[in-house]
Coordinates of C-alpha atoms and ligand atoms in Angstrom, one line a residue:
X24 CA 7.6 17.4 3.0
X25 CA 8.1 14.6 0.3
X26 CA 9.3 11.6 1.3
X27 CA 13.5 10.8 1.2
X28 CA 12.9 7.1 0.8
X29 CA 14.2 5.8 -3.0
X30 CA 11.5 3.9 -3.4
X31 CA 7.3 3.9 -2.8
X32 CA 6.0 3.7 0.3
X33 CA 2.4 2.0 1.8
X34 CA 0.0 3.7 4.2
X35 CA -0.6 0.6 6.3
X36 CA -2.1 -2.2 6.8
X37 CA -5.4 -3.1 9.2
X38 CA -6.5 -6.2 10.7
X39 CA -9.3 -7.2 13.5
X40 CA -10.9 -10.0 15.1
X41 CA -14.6 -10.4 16.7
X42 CA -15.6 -13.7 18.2
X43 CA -18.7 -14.2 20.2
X44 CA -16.5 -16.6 22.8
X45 CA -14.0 -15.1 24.6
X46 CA -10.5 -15.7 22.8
X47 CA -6.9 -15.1 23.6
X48 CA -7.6 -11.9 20.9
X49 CA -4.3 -10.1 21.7
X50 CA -2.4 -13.4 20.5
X51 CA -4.8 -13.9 17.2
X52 CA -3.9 -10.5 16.0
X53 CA -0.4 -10.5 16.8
X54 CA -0.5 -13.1 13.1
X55 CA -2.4 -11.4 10.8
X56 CA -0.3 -8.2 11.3
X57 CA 2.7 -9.9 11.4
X58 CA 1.4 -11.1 7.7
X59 CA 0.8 -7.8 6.9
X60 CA 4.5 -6.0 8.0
X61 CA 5.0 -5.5 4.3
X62 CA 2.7 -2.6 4.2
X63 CA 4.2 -0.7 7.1
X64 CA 7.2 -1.2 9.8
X65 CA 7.4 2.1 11.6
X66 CA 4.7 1.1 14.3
X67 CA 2.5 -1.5 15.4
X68 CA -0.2 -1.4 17.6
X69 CA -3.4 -3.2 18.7
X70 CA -6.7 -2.2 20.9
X71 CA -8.6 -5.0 22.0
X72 CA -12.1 -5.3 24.4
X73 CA -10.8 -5.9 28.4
X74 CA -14.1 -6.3 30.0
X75 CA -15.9 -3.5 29.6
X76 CA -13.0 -1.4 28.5
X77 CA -11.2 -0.6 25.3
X78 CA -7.1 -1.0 25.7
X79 CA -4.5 0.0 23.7
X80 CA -1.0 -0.9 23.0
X81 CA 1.4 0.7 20.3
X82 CA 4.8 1.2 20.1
X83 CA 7.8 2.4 16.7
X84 CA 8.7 -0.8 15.4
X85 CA 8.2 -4.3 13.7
X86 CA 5.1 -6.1 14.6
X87 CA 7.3 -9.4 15.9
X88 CA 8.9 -6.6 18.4
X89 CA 6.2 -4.5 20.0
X90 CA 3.8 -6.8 19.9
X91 CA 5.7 -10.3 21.4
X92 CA 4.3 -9.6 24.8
X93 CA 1.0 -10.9 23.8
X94 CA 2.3 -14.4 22.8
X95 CA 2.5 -14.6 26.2
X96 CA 0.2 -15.4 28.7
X97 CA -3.6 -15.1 28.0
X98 CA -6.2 -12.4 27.7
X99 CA -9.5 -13.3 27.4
X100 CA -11.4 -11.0 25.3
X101 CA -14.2 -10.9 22.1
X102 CA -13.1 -8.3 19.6
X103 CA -9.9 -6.2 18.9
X104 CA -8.4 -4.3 16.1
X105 CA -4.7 -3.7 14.8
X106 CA -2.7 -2.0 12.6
X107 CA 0.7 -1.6 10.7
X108 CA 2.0 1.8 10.1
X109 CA 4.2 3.4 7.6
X110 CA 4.6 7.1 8.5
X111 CA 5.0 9.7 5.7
X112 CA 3.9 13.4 6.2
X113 CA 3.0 12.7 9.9
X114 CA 6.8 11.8 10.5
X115 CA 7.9 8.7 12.8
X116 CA 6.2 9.8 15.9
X117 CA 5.0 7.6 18.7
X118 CA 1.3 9.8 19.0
X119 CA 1.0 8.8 15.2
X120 CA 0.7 4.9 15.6
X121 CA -2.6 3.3 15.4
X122 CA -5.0 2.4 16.6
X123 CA -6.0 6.0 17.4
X124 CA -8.0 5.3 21.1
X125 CA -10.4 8.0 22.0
X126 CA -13.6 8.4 24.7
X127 CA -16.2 10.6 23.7
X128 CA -19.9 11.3 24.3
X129 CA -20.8 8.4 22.0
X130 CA -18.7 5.8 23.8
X131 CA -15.0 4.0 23.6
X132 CA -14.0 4.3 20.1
X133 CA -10.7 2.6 18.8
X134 CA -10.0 2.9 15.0
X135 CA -7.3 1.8 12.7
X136 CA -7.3 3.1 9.2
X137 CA -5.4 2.6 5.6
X138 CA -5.8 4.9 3.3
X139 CA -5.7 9.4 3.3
X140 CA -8.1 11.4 3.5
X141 CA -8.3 14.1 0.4
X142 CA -10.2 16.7 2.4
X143 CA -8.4 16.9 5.4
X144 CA -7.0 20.5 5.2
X145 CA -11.2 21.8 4.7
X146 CA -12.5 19.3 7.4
X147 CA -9.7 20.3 9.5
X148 CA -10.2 24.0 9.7
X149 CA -13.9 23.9 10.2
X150 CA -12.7 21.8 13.5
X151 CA -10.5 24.3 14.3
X152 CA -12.7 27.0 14.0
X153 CA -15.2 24.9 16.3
X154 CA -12.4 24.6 19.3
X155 CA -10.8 21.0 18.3
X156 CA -7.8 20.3 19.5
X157 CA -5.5 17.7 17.7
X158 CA -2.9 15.5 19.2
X159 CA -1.7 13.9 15.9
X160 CA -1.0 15.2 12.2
X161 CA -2.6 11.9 11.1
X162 CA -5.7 12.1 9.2
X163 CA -7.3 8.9 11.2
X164 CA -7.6 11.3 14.4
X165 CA -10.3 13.2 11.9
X166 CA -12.7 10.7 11.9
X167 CA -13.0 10.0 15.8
X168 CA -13.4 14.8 16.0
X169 CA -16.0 14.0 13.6
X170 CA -18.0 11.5 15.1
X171 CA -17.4 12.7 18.3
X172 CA -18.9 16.0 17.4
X173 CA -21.9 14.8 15.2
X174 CA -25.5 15.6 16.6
X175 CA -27.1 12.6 15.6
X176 CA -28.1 10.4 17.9
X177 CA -27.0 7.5 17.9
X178 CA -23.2 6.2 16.9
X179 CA -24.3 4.4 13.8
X180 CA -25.9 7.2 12.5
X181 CA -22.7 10.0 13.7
X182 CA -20.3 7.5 12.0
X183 CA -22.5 7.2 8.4
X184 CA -22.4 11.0 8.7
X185 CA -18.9 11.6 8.9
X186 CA -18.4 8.9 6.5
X187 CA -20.0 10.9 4.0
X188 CA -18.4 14.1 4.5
X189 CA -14.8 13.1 3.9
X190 CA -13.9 12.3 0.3
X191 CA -10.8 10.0 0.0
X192 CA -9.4 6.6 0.3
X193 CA -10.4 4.6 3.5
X194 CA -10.0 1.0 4.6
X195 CA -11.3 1.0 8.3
X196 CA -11.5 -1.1 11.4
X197 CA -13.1 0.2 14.4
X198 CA -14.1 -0.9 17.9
X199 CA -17.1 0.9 19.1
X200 CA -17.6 -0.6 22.8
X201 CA -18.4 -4.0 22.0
X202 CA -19.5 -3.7 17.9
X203 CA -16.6 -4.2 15.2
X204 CA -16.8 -2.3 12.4
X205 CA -15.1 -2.8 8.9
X206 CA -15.7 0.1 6.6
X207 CA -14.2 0.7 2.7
X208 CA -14.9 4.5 1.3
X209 CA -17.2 3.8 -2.1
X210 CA -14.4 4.3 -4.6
X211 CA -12.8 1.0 -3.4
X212 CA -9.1 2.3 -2.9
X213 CA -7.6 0.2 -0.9
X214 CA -8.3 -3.8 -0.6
X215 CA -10.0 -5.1 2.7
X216 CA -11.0 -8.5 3.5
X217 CA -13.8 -10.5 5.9
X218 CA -14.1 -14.0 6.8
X219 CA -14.7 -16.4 9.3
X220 CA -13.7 -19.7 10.6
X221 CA -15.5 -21.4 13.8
X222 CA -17.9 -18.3 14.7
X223 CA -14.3 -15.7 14.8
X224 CA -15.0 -13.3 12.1
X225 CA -11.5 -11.3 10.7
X226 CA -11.2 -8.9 8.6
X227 CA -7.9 -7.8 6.8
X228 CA -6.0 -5.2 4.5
X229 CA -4.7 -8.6 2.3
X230 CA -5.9 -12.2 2.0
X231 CA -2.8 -13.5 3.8
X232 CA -3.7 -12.2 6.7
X233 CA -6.7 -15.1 6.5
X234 CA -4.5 -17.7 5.5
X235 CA -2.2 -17.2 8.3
X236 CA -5.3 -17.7 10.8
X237 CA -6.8 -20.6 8.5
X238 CA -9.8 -18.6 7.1
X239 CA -11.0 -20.0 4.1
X240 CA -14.3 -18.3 3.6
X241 CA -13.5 -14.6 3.1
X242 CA -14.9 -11.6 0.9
X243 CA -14.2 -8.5 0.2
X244 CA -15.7 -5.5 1.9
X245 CA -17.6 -4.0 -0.9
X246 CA -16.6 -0.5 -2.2
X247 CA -19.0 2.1 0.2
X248 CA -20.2 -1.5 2.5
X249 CA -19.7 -0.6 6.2
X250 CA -20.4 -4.0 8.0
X251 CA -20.6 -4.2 11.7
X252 CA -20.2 -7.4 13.8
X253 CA -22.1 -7.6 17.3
X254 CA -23.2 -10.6 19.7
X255 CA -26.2 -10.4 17.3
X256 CA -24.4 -11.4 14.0
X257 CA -23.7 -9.5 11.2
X258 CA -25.3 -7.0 8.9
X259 CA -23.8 -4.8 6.3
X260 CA -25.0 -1.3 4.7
X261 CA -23.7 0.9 2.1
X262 CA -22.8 4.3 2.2
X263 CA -24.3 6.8 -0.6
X264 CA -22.3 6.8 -4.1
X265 CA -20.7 10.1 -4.6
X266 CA -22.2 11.6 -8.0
X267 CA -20.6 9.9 -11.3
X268 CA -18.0 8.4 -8.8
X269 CA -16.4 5.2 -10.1
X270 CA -14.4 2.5 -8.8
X271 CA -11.1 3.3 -8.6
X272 CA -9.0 0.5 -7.1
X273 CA -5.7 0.9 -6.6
X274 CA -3.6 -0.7 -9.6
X275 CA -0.1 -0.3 -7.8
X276 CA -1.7 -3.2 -5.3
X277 CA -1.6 -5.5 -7.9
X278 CA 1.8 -4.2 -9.3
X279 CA 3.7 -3.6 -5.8
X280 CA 1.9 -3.3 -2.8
X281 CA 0.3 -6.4 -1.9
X282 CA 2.1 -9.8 -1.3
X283 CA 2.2 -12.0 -4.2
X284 CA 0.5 -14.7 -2.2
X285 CA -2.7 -12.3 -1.3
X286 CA -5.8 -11.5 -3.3
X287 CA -6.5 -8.1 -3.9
X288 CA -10.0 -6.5 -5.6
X289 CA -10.5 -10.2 -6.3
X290 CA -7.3 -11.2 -8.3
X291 CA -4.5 -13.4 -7.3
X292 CA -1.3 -10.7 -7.0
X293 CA 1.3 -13.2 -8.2
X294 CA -1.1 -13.9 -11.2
X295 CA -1.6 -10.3 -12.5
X296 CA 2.2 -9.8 -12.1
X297 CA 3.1 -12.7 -14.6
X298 CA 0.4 -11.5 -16.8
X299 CA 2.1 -7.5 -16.1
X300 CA 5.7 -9.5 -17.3
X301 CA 4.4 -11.2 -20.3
X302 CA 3.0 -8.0 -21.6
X303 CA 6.4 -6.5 -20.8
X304 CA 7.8 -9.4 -23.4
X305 CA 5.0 -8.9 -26.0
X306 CA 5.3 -5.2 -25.6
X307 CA 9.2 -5.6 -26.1
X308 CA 8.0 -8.1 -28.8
X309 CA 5.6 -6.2 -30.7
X310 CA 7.2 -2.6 -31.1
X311 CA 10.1 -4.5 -33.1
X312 CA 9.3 -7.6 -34.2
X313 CA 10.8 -10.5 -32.4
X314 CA 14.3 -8.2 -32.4
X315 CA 12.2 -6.1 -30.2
X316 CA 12.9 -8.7 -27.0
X317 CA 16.4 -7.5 -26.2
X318 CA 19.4 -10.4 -27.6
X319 CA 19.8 -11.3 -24.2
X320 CA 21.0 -14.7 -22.1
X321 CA 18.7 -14.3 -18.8
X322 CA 15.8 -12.8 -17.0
X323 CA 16.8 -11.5 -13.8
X324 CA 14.1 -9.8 -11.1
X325 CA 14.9 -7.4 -8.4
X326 CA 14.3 -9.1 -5.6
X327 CA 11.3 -9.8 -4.2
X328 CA 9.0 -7.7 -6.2
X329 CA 10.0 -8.1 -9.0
X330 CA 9.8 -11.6 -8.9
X331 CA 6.4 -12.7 -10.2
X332 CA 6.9 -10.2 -13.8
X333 CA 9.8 -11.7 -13.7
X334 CA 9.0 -15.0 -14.5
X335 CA 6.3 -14.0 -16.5
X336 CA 8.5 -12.0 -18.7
X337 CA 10.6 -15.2 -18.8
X338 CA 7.8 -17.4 -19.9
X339 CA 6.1 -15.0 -22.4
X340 CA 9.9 -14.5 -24.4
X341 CA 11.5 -18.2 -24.2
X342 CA 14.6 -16.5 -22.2
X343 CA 15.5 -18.7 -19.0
X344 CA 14.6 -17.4 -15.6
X345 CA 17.7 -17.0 -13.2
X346 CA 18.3 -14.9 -9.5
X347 CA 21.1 -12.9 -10.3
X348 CA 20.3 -11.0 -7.3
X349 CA 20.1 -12.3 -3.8
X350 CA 18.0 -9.8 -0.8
X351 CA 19.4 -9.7 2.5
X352 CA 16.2 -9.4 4.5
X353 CA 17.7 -8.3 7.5
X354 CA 18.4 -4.8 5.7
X355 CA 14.7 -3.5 6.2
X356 CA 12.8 -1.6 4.0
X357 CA 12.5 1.8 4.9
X358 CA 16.0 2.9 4.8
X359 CA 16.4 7.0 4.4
X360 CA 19.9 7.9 3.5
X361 CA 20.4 11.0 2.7
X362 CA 23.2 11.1 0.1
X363 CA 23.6 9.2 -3.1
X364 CA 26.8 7.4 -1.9
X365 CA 25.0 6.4 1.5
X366 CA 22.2 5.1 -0.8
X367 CA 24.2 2.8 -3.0
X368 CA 25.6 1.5 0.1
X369 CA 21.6 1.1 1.4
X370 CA 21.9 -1.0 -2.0
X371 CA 24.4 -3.1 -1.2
X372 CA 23.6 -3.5 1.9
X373 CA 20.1 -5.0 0.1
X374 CA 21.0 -6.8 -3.1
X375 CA 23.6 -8.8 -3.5
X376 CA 24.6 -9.9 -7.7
X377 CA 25.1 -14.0 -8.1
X378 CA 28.2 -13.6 -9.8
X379 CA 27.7 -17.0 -11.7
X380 CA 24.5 -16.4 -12.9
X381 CA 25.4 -13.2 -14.2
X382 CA 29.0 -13.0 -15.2
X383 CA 29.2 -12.4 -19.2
X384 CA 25.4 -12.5 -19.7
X385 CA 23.2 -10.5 -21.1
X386 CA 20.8 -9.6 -18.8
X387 CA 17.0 -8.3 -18.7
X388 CA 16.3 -7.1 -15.1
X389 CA 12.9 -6.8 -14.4
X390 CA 11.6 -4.2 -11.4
X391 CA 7.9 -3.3 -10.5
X392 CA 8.2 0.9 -10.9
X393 CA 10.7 3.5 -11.1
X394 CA 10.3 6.5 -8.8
X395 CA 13.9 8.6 -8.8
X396 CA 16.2 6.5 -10.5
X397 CA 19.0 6.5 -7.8
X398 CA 18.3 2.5 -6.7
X399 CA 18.4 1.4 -10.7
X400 CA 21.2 3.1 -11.1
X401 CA 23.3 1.6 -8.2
X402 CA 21.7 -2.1 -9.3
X403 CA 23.2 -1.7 -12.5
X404 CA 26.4 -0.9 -11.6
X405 CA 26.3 -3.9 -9.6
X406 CA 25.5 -6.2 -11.8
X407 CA 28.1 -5.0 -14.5
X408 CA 31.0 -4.6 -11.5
X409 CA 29.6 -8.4 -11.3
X410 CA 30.7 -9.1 -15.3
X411 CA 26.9 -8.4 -16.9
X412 CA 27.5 -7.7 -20.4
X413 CA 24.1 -5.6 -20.9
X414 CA 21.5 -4.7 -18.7
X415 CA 18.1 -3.7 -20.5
X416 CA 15.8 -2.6 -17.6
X417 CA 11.9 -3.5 -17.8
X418 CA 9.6 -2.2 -15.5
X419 CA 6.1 -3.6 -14.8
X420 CA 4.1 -0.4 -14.2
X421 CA 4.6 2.7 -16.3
X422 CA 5.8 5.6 -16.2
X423 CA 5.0 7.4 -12.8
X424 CA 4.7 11.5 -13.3
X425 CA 1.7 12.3 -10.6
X426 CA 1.6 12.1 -7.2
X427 CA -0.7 10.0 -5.2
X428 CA -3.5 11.0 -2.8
X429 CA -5.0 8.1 -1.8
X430 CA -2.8 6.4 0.9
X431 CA 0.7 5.7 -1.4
X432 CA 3.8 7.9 -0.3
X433 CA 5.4 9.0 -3.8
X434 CA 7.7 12.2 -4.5
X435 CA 6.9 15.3 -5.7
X436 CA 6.8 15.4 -9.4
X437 CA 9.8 17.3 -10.1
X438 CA 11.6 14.2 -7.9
X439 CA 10.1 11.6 -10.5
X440 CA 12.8 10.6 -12.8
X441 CA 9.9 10.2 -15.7
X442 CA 9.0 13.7 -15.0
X443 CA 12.5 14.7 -16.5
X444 CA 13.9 12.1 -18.4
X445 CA 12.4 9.6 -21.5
X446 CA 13.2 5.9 -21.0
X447 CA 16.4 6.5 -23.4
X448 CA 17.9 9.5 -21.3
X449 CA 17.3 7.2 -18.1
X450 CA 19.0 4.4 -19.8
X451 CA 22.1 6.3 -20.0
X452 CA 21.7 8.4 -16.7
X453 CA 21.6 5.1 -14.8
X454 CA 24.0 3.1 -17.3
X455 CA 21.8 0.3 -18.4
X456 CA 21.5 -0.4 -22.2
X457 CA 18.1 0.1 -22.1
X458 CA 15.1 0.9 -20.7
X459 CA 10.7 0.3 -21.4
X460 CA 7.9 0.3 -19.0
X461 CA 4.9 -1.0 -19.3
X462 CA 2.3 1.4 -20.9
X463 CA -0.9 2.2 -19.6
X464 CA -2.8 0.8 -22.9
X465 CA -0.8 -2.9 -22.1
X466 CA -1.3 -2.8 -18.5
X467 CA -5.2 -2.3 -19.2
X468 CA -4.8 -5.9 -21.0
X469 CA -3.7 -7.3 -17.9
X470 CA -6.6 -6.2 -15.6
X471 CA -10.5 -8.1 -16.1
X472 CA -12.3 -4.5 -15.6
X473 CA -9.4 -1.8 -16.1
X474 CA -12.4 0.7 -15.9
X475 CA -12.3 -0.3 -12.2
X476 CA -9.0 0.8 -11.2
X477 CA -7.2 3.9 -10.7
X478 CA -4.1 5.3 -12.7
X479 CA -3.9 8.5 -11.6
X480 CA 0.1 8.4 -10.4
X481 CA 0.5 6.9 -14.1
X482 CA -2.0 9.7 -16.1
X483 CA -2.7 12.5 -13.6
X484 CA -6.8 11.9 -14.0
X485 CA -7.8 11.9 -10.4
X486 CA -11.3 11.2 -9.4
X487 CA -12.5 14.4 -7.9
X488 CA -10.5 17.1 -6.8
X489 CA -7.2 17.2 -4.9
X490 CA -5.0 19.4 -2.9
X491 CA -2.1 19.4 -5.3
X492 CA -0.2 23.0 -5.4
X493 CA -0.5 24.8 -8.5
X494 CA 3.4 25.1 -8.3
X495 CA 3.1 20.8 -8.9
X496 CA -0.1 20.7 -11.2
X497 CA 1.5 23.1 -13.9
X498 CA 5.2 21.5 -13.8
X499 CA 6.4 21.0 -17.3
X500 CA 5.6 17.9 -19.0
X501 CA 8.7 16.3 -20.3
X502 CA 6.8 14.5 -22.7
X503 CA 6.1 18.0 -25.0
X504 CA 9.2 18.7 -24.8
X505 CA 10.7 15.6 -26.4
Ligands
SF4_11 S1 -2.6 7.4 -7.7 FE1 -1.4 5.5 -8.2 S2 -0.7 4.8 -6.2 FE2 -2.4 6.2 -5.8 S3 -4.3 5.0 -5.7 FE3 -4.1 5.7 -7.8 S4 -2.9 4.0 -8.8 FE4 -2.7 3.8 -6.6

């Protein structure tokens, strides 16, 4: 089932803590996630070393709200893990939060993962066939079947075989008995970070996450590294490279995803959203000439992603930078309403037009992506019920006709506005005087080693094979048509 939601989703968000000293470890994690609610608010949940036990608490909900009991009081402990969720296929179901808790013949294993796995429906049967019983539709309850039924001998050596039979985009945490474990699959997908501060190593899906706990010496988890931290210290090895296999980074991270104050793959997110928003001005720029920047009074972003292209967009064309839109954060994210009059009132409900920055103006109105069309549409009639004069829509990602199979909820094809529509039919089926996206070629310019990220939502080239219908893989191209 695709998703309802307007907009795209995240697959979560991971955090853990080991320190050698016992710390209050419930209460340290309790911050990173809360930095990292962006990436998921349907569930929250941490698992954390009680003695010689694993525990495990998860509930639906924002991280300030099923987690608060563990500002209180304290709870002595050396490692735990945690996790943000943002449901999708698996639906809003309490056995579907994470950490995913399990005891098996190789020990207490807790895991927390970001990401999807691409060969879940293969890896899944053979379980099946073998007996397995499943108490989730998440693909993070794989892994733990997996290890659990390995032959090897040892844990290390049943987790760096299950590792490398599932193909797809993975940024773990895991809590084997008293190791932590922080694992990226080799293509890189999703970001995940590792410091430490005073002997407490962290690791995180986003940099913020560190900065919240005052880590200041943090890396990334290489691509294929799997690192585990024990009483011992810390070593590190790397999982095989699958044959011709690439990175393949997630770009929406950079254009959506991740907080503007985080790093991702290495880059500030703030700074490669500028850079996405003055290409967005040159591109306007250089198709037609200076007349190819729309004749307009201000640069407007949608609120608060579209912020940083925004201002670069701003900066690159000489117009002046305003908020013509306020956000009521108290509105939430993850709204599903079901009809398109429910939705513009989700809208509202959202965005709110600064009449005196906008009244009479014309207006560029910068946005990260465009998925159906149906918020745009209702954001333009805001601003012009607010007295806009024009509204030329730019978009700092391009055109999105694929879907995604590497941990990012997006609509079936035929649900993509781009799949049906060129930028001059959406202009007019969402009533703005204009609309561009970024191209693929421009955004390239914006990235240090494009050849290390993924575009697959924006060009349909996926790295190795995925379980797309034929029904979605042969859909009409819109783009032969015009
Ligand atoms: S398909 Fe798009 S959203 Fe998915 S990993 Fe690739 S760039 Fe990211």
């Amino acid at each position: 089932m695709a998703s309802q939601r307007p907009s795209l989703g995240h697959h979560c968000g991971v955090a853990a803590i080991y320190s050698p000293q016992e710390l209050n470890i419930p209460e340290k994690l309790f911050f990173p996630l809360f930095s990292l609610q962006h990436r998921g608010q349907e569930s929250a949940g941490i698992a954390y070393r009680k003695g010689r036990n694993t525990v495990v608490y998860k509930d639906l909900g924002m991280v300030s709200t099923v987690l608060s009991r563990y500002l209180q009081g304290s709870r002595p402990s050396h490692a735990g893990i945690g996790h943000v969720r943002y449901s999708t296929h698996g639906g809003n179901k309490l056995e579907n939060a994470q950490p995913i808790l399990v005891s098996c013949n190789k020990g207490e294993i807790a895991l927390a993962h970001n990401g999807n796995i691409s060969n879940t429906a293969e890896l899944k049967n053979r379980l099946f066939a073998d007996g397995s019983i499943f108490q989730t539709t998440s693909d993070t309850e794989l892994f733990l079947h997996l290890i659990s039924r390995s032959r090897q001998p040892t844990f290390a050596e049943a987790l760096m075989e299950t590792l490398e039979q599932t193909q797809g985009a993975y940024s773990m945490v895991l809590l084997h008995d008293d190791e932590l474990y922080a694992i990226r699959d080799p293509y890189g997908f999703r970001p995940l970070y590792i410091g430490t501060k005073d002997g407490m190593t962290v690791a995180a899906s986003e940099t913020c996450a560190m900065d919240i706990l005052e880590v200041r010496e943090y890396r990334s988890v290489e691509p294929g590294e799997v690192i585990v931290v024990n009483s011992e210290g810390t070593r590190s090895s790397f999982l095989s490279k699958p044959a011709g296999a690439r990175l393949h980074q997630c770009v929406f991270e950079l254009i959506y995803f991740a907080r503007p104050d985080s790093h991702v793959f290495d880059n500030s997110v703030h700074e490669r959203r500028k850079r996405m928003g003055g290409a967005l001005a040159t591109q306007d720029m250089g198709s037609n000439g200076t007349r190819g920047v729309p004749i307009a009074d201000i640069v407007v972003p949608v609120p608060d992603s579209g912020n940083s292209a925004a201002l670069g967009y701003a900066e690159a064309s000489g117009l002046p930078f305003d908020f013509g839109l306020t956000r009521n954060h108290y509105a939430g994210r993850s709204f599903i309403m079901p009809t398109v009059d429910a939705r513009e009132l989700a809208v509202r409900m959202k965005l709110h037009p600064v009449r005196e920055v906008i009244s009479g103006k014309r207006i560029v109105l910068v946005d990260d992506s465009l998925v159906r069309g149906t918020t745009s549409r209702s954001l333009v009639r805001l601003l012009k019920e607010a007295g806009a004069a024009e509204v030329h829509l730019r978009l700092s990602a391009p055109e999105i006709l694929w879907p995604c199979f590497f941990g990012i909820d997006i609509p079936t094809r035929g649900e993509l506005i781009s799949n049906a529509m060129t930028p001059e039919e959406i202009a007019a089926r969402i009533g703005a005087d204009s609309v561009r996206f970024l191209s693929i070629e421009t955004l390239k310019t914006c990235l240090d080693a494009p050849a290390n990220y993924c575009f697959a939502c924006f060009n349909g080239e996926y790295p190795f094979r995925v379980p797309m219908t034929e029904e979605e893989r042969n859909l009409p191209d819109r783009r032969k048509r015009v």
